[in-house]
Short mmCIF file of C-alpha atoms in Angstrom, two decimals:
data_model
loop_
_atom_site.label_atom_id
_atom_site.label_comp_id
_atom_site.label_asym_id
_atom_site.label_seq_id
_atom_site.Cartn_x
_atom_site.Cartn_y
_atom_site.Cartn_z
CA GLU A 25 173.72 77.80 110.50
CA CYS A 26 175.63 79.87 107.76
CA PRO A 27 173.84 83.36 106.36
CA GLU A 28 172.15 83.43 103.60
CA GLU A 29 173.69 84.22 100.27
CA VAL A 30 174.71 89.01 99.60
CA SER A 31 174.79 90.81 96.68
CA PHE A 32 176.17 94.17 96.33
CA SER A 33 176.04 96.57 93.35
CA THR A 34 178.29 99.24 92.34
CA TYR A 35 178.75 103.64 93.43
CA THR A 36 177.06 104.61 90.49
CA ASN A 37 179.57 105.45 87.54
CA SER A 38 181.91 103.23 89.45
CA CYS A 39 182.90 99.54 89.04
CA LEU A 40 183.72 99.31 92.71
CA ALA A 41 181.30 99.38 96.27
CA GLN A 42 180.66 98.73 99.72
CA VAL A 43 179.89 95.65 101.39
CA TRP A 44 178.59 94.16 104.35
CA LEU A 45 179.14 90.55 105.83
CA PRO A 46 175.97 88.84 107.11
CA ALA A 47 176.21 87.68 110.01
CA ALA A 48 175.55 83.65 110.82
CA GLU A 49 174.23 81.68 113.73
CA VAL A 50 176.07 79.99 115.81
CA SER A 51 175.03 78.24 119.32
CA ASP A 52 177.88 76.66 122.20
CA LEU A 53 176.80 74.56 124.33
CA CYS A 54 179.33 74.79 126.72
CA SER A 55 181.22 77.71 126.24
CA ASP A 56 181.40 81.02 123.33
CA PHE A 57 182.03 81.56 121.16
CA GLU A 58 183.31 84.35 118.91
CA VAL A 59 183.13 84.05 115.21
CA THR A 60 185.09 85.70 112.05
CA PRO A 61 184.36 85.22 108.99
CA HIS A 62 187.91 85.47 106.43
CA TRP A 63 187.76 86.83 102.98
CA GLN A 64 189.85 88.44 100.62
CA PHE A 65 189.12 91.50 102.34
CA GLY A 66 190.12 90.70 105.45
CA THR A 67 188.58 89.22 108.72
CA GLY A 68 185.28 90.95 110.85
CA TYR A 69 182.28 91.86 109.23
CA GLY A 70 183.07 95.50 107.82
CA PRO A 71 182.08 97.29 106.06
CA HIS A 72 184.25 96.54 103.32
CA ASN A 73 185.03 99.64 100.99
CA ASN A 74 185.93 99.52 97.87
CA VAL A 75 185.10 95.87 97.46
CA PRO A 76 185.53 94.99 92.74
CA VAL A 77 182.51 93.78 91.02
CA GLY A 78 183.05 90.68 91.10
CA GLU A 79 182.46 86.55 92.97
CA TYR A 80 184.18 85.75 96.60
CA GLU A 81 183.44 82.96 98.96
CA VAL A 82 183.94 84.13 102.64
CA THR A 83 184.52 81.35 105.14
CA TYR A 84 182.61 82.24 108.56
CA GLU A 85 185.11 80.26 111.70
CA ALA A 86 183.34 79.61 115.07
CA ALA A 87 185.60 78.88 118.19
CA ASP A 88 184.59 78.12 121.67
CA ASP A 89 186.40 78.07 124.92
CA CYS A 90 187.71 75.27 123.93
CA SER A 91 189.69 75.86 120.29
CA ASN A 92 186.64 73.83 118.80
CA ILE A 93 186.26 75.22 115.65
CA SER A 94 182.80 75.19 112.90
CA THR A 95 182.89 76.67 109.85
CA CYS A 96 181.31 77.26 106.79
CA LYS A 97 181.65 78.96 103.08
CA ILE A 98 178.89 81.57 100.90
CA LEU A 99 179.48 84.51 98.05
CA VAL A 100 179.22 87.61 98.85
CA THR A 101 178.49 88.89 95.23
CA VAL A 102 179.51 92.63 93.72
CA GLU A 103 176.45 93.63 90.61
CA ASP A 104 177.41 95.87 88.30
CA ASN A 105 173.65 97.90 87.42
CA ASP A 106 174.91 100.43 86.19
CA PRO A 107 174.56 101.01 81.95
CA PRO A 108 176.88 103.24 80.69
CA THR A 109 176.73 106.64 79.59
CA ILE A 110 175.78 108.30 76.53
CA THR A 111 178.83 111.19 76.42
CA LEU A 112 178.22 112.64 72.94
CA SER A 113 174.73 111.78 71.28
CA PRO A 114 174.49 109.83 68.43
CA THR A 115 173.52 112.85 64.88
CA ASP A 116 170.91 112.39 62.19
CA LEU A 117 172.12 110.98 58.42
CA SER A 118 170.83 113.30 55.63
CA VAL A 119 172.30 112.24 52.39
CA GLU A 120 171.71 113.45 48.33
CA CYS A 121 169.83 109.91 46.66
CA ASP A 122 173.25 108.59 45.03
CA GLY A 123 171.29 105.88 42.68
CA LEU A 124 173.26 103.21 44.87
CA GLY A 125 171.11 103.14 47.99
CA ASN A 126 173.55 104.34 49.50
CA ILE A 127 174.63 102.00 50.66
CA SER A 128 179.06 103.18 51.37
CA ASP A 129 177.21 106.30 53.79
CA ILE A 130 174.60 103.94 55.51
CA ASN A 131 176.99 101.18 56.76
CA ASN A 132 180.38 103.77 57.76
CA TRP A 133 177.09 105.82 59.73
CA LEU A 134 176.34 102.77 61.25
CA SER A 135 179.15 101.20 62.17
CA ASN A 136 180.60 104.04 63.96
CA ASN A 137 177.25 105.08 65.69
CA GLY A 138 175.92 107.94 64.39
CA GLY A 139 178.61 109.39 65.83
CA ALA A 140 177.76 108.78 69.25
CA THR A 141 179.65 107.26 72.81
CA VAL A 142 180.29 106.28 75.79
CA THR A 143 181.45 105.62 78.36
CA ASP A 144 181.05 102.69 81.45
CA ALA A 145 182.91 102.52 84.06
CA CYS A 146 184.26 99.00 85.36
CA SER A 147 183.37 97.24 81.25
CA SER A 148 183.79 97.50 77.81
CA VAL A 149 180.62 98.37 75.71
CA THR A 150 179.56 96.26 72.40
CA TRP A 151 176.74 98.42 70.47
CA THR A 152 174.32 97.32 68.02
CA ASN A 153 171.28 98.93 66.28
CA ASN A 154 168.27 98.07 64.65
CA TYR A 155 168.77 99.31 60.79
CA SER A 156 166.46 97.35 58.86
CA GLY A 157 165.97 99.81 55.68
CA LEU A 158 164.49 102.19 54.25
CA SER A 159 160.18 103.48 54.72
CA ASP A 160 159.59 103.55 51.05
CA GLU A 161 159.19 107.27 49.81
CA CYS A 162 159.48 108.58 46.72
CA GLY A 163 162.81 106.61 43.80
CA GLU A 164 164.99 105.35 45.56
CA PRO A 165 165.14 108.05 48.90
CA GLY A 166 163.62 107.25 52.40
CA SER A 167 163.85 107.88 55.73
CA ALA A 168 164.34 105.93 59.28
CA THR A 169 165.22 105.70 63.15
CA VAL A 170 167.36 104.06 63.88
CA THR A 171 167.96 102.58 67.45
CA PHE A 172 171.67 102.49 69.00
CA THR A 173 172.06 100.60 71.99
CA ALA A 174 175.65 100.07 74.32
CA THR A 175 175.38 97.04 76.13
CA ASP A 176 178.58 96.63 78.46
CA ASP A 177 179.93 93.20 79.87
CA CYS A 178 177.28 92.70 82.32
CA GLY A 179 174.79 93.39 80.34
CA ASN A 180 173.35 97.22 81.09
CA SER A 181 172.76 98.94 78.34
CA VAL A 182 171.43 102.15 77.46
CA GLU A 183 169.84 103.38 74.23
CA ALA A 184 170.12 106.16 71.19
CA THR A 185 168.25 106.84 68.26
CA ALA A 186 168.88 108.55 65.27
CA LEU A 187 167.62 108.94 61.81
CA ILE A 188 168.89 108.45 58.30
CA ILE A 189 167.28 110.63 56.04
CA ILE A 190 168.12 109.52 51.75
CA PHE A 191 166.61 113.35 49.98
CA ASP A 192 166.85 113.91 46.36
CA ASN A 193 166.87 117.03 45.75
CA THR A 194 167.83 116.27 41.73
CA ALA A 195 166.09 117.02 38.46
CA PRO A 196 165.81 114.60 35.78
CA SER A 197 168.36 114.85 33.38
CA ILE A 198 167.76 116.17 29.23
CA ASP A 199 170.29 113.99 27.69
CA THR A 200 167.75 114.78 23.80
CA GLU A 201 167.14 117.88 23.43
CA ALA A 202 162.67 118.19 22.08
CA SER A 203 163.54 118.68 18.66
CA ASP A 204 160.84 121.00 16.38
CA LEU A 205 158.20 118.93 13.56
CA ASN A 206 157.60 121.07 10.84
CA LEU A 207 154.82 120.00 9.08
CA ASP A 208 152.68 120.76 5.62
CA CYS A 209 149.17 122.56 6.11
CA ASP A 210 146.26 119.56 6.09
CA VAL A 211 149.02 116.50 4.93
CA ALA A 212 147.96 113.53 5.28
CA ASN A 213 147.33 111.91 9.05
CA GLN A 214 148.56 115.63 10.61
CA ASP A 215 147.49 114.87 13.54
CA THR A 216 148.75 111.74 14.18
CA GLN A 217 151.44 113.00 13.15
CA ILE A 218 151.72 115.79 16.20
CA GLN A 219 150.61 113.58 18.05
CA ALA A 220 153.58 110.61 18.14
CA TRP A 221 155.16 113.11 18.32
CA LEU A 222 153.58 115.07 21.51
CA ASP A 223 153.77 111.13 22.65
CA SER A 224 157.76 111.31 22.29
CA ASN A 225 157.84 113.74 23.48
CA GLY A 226 159.74 115.68 21.04
CA ASN A 227 162.11 113.10 20.49
CA ALA A 228 163.66 114.08 24.10
CA SER A 229 165.36 111.78 26.80
CA ALA A 230 165.97 111.92 30.04
CA SER A 231 167.91 109.99 32.77
CA ASP A 232 167.03 110.82 36.97
CA ILE A 233 169.76 108.06 39.39
CA CYS A 234 167.35 107.65 42.17
CA GLY A 235 163.66 107.03 40.57
CA ASN A 236 160.98 107.00 36.96
CA ILE A 237 160.66 109.35 35.23
CA SER A 238 157.44 110.33 33.99
CA TRP A 239 156.83 113.58 30.86
CA THR A 240 154.53 116.03 30.72
CA ASN A 241 153.61 118.72 27.78
CA ASP A 242 151.70 122.25 27.64
CA TYR A 243 150.42 121.99 24.04
CA SER A 244 147.01 123.26 23.75
CA ASN A 245 146.52 123.00 19.96
CA ASN A 246 146.64 126.81 19.58
CA LEU A 247 148.66 127.44 17.05
CA SER A 248 150.04 131.48 16.01
CA ASP A 249 147.51 133.10 13.96
CA ASP A 250 149.52 132.53 11.01
CA CYS A 251 147.87 132.66 7.24
CA GLY A 252 145.11 130.94 6.67
CA ALA A 253 145.12 127.04 9.32
CA THR A 254 148.82 127.91 10.13
CA GLY A 255 151.04 128.88 12.36
CA SER A 256 153.22 127.54 14.96
CA VAL A 257 153.50 126.49 18.73
CA VAL A 258 156.13 126.61 21.57
CA VAL A 259 156.00 122.98 23.35
CA THR A 260 157.39 122.97 26.48
CA PHE A 261 158.30 119.22 27.28
CA THR A 262 158.71 118.60 31.47
CA ALA A 263 160.81 115.51 32.67
CA THR A 264 159.60 114.64 35.68
CA ASP A 265 161.68 112.42 38.22
CA ASP A 266 159.12 110.40 41.96
CA CYS A 267 160.28 112.67 44.43
CA SER A 268 158.63 116.02 42.05
CA ASN A 269 161.90 117.37 40.73
CA GLU A 270 161.44 118.44 37.13
CA SER A 271 163.69 119.43 33.92
CA THR A 272 162.11 120.61 30.67
CA THR A 273 163.30 121.13 27.35
CA SER A 274 160.88 123.07 24.41
CA ALA A 275 160.83 122.65 20.69
CA THR A 276 158.98 124.52 18.60
CA LEU A 277 156.17 123.15 16.41
CA THR A 278 154.99 124.80 12.69
CA VAL A 279 152.36 124.08 10.46
CA GLU A 280 152.95 126.08 7.08
CA ASP A 281 151.19 126.38 3.78
CA ASN A 282 153.38 126.17 0.66
CA ASP A 283 151.33 124.38 -2.13
CA PRO A 284 148.61 126.51 -4.02
CA PRO A 285 145.31 124.96 -4.47
CA THR A 286 144.56 122.59 -7.08
CA ILE A 287 142.06 123.31 -9.77
CA THR A 288 139.23 121.26 -9.80
CA VAL A 289 137.50 122.51 -12.70
CA SER A 290 139.31 124.70 -15.05
CA PRO A 291 138.05 127.77 -16.98
CA SER A 292 135.84 127.92 -20.58
CA ASP A 293 136.15 130.04 -22.96
CA LEU A 294 133.62 132.64 -23.77
CA SER A 295 132.37 132.91 -27.68
CA VAL A 296 129.25 135.17 -28.33
CA GLU A 297 127.69 137.10 -31.04
CA CYS A 298 128.48 141.07 -30.91
CA ASP A 299 125.76 142.70 -29.59
CA GLY A 300 126.04 146.74 -30.61
CA SER A 301 127.32 147.58 -27.35
CA GLY A 302 129.82 146.17 -25.96
CA ASN A 303 129.23 142.33 -25.22
CA ILE A 304 129.85 144.44 -21.63
CA ASP A 305 127.64 142.54 -19.00
CA ASP A 306 128.44 139.05 -20.82
CA ILE A 307 131.52 139.84 -20.78
CA ASN A 308 131.62 141.16 -16.15
CA ASN A 309 129.59 137.88 -15.93
CA TRP A 310 131.99 135.35 -17.12
CA LEU A 311 134.96 137.03 -15.69
CA ALA A 312 132.87 137.29 -11.96
CA ASN A 313 132.50 133.96 -12.82
CA ASN A 314 136.30 132.99 -13.02
CA GLY A 315 135.17 131.65 -16.65
CA GLY A 316 133.65 128.97 -14.91
CA ALA A 317 136.97 127.87 -12.76
CA THR A 318 136.38 126.71 -9.15
CA ALA A 319 139.97 125.44 -6.61
CA ASP A 320 139.93 124.09 -4.26
CA ASP A 321 142.17 124.37 -1.18
CA PRO A 322 141.83 122.20 2.03
CA CYS A 323 144.11 124.96 4.69
CA SER A 324 142.68 128.90 4.33
CA ASN A 325 140.29 130.19 1.98
CA VAL A 326 141.09 131.34 -1.95
CA THR A 327 141.20 134.55 -4.28
CA TRP A 328 140.32 135.20 -7.84
CA THR A 329 141.80 137.87 -10.08
CA ASN A 330 142.01 137.89 -13.69
CA ASP A 331 144.22 140.09 -15.85
CA TYR A 332 141.71 140.96 -18.66
CA SER A 333 142.23 144.24 -20.11
CA GLY A 334 139.97 144.13 -23.44
CA LEU A 335 139.58 142.75 -26.20
CA SER A 336 142.31 142.82 -29.65
CA ASP A 337 141.36 145.23 -31.75
CA ASP A 338 139.73 142.76 -34.64
CA CYS A 339 136.52 144.02 -37.13
CA ALA A 340 134.01 146.85 -36.17
CA GLU A 341 133.69 145.95 -32.10
CA THR A 342 134.61 142.30 -32.57
CA GLY A 343 138.21 140.98 -30.88
CA SER A 344 139.61 137.83 -28.37
CA ALA A 345 141.72 138.01 -25.70
CA THR A 346 143.57 135.61 -22.91
CA VAL A 347 142.43 135.26 -19.67
CA THR A 348 144.85 134.29 -16.50
CA PHE A 349 142.53 133.96 -13.87
CA THR A 350 144.95 133.44 -11.23
CA ALA A 351 143.75 132.06 -7.74
CA THR A 352 145.24 132.73 -4.54
CA ASP A 353 145.40 131.11 -0.92
CA ASP A 354 145.36 133.75 2.48
CA CYS A 355 149.77 132.35 1.78
CA GLY A 356 150.17 133.98 -1.15
CA ASN A 357 150.27 130.07 -2.78
CA SER A 358 148.60 130.99 -6.56
CA VAL A 359 147.86 128.85 -9.50
CA GLU A 360 146.43 130.45 -12.70
CA ALA A 361 144.15 129.01 -15.04
CA THR A 362 143.61 130.62 -19.17
CA ALA A 363 140.51 131.21 -21.12
#
């Protein structure tokens, strides 16, 4: 009976194996016999050293003393069960986001197996990897753990891993700087105009190649204390990308008061009969009351003055005077009225 087929593994890091041939079961009724295996590496049972990977046909020949011969055949297999050896591990890929998906960087790194190298004593090696895309981090950056697999012609494989890291450390680009806003105090829809200016980020614009941009500002409705309700404040607009990188641009909001108060009631003339005492009370009361005039200013308080210096010299204690009343706001704007 022919022996069962056998297989042998190669030496470690080698494409060769040591082979022993199994014995055949033979019987003969009439004489002694001799069994000899024949194959390309010679006759006999072995050991046969340094047999390469492959399948080998072995013929067993049994001959008795009368030269009668019987034969049978088996296959002896030398297998490569030794995986490739990683001689240089892959290195991580870490690059700044380029706004185009970093396709070239990633493809070059993958095609170079992350810089990894292997050796295999028995065959060539084929590389594969499991890269399927980046994790969804901020904007276009992301990361991935990539497993590189080196497989020899006999299906033995070894794995090594490395990281792809696409980062964004670049702040947005301010393409148009913020512009100042100058308003007259209490101009119609002043609050609306300020809010529109803030909402437009002071008319600034920014761009970022790796993500979206969100705008904020530090306006707190606190103007510097100038005259009346006027003043100015420097507003900083901040453009922030998806990865929290920031760029800023600043502009000044100024509220000015260049408008004089408005005379709402004109002063009235004072005409009284001479009282022999200079009509001092009548005149002082009239002056203190600004001749009955009133004025309004939407941006500040109003202060009244007049230029009265005495009556003209008419007959006896009579006389007249043209008095100019001046209404001045906190910012020095003024309006006059006479009586």
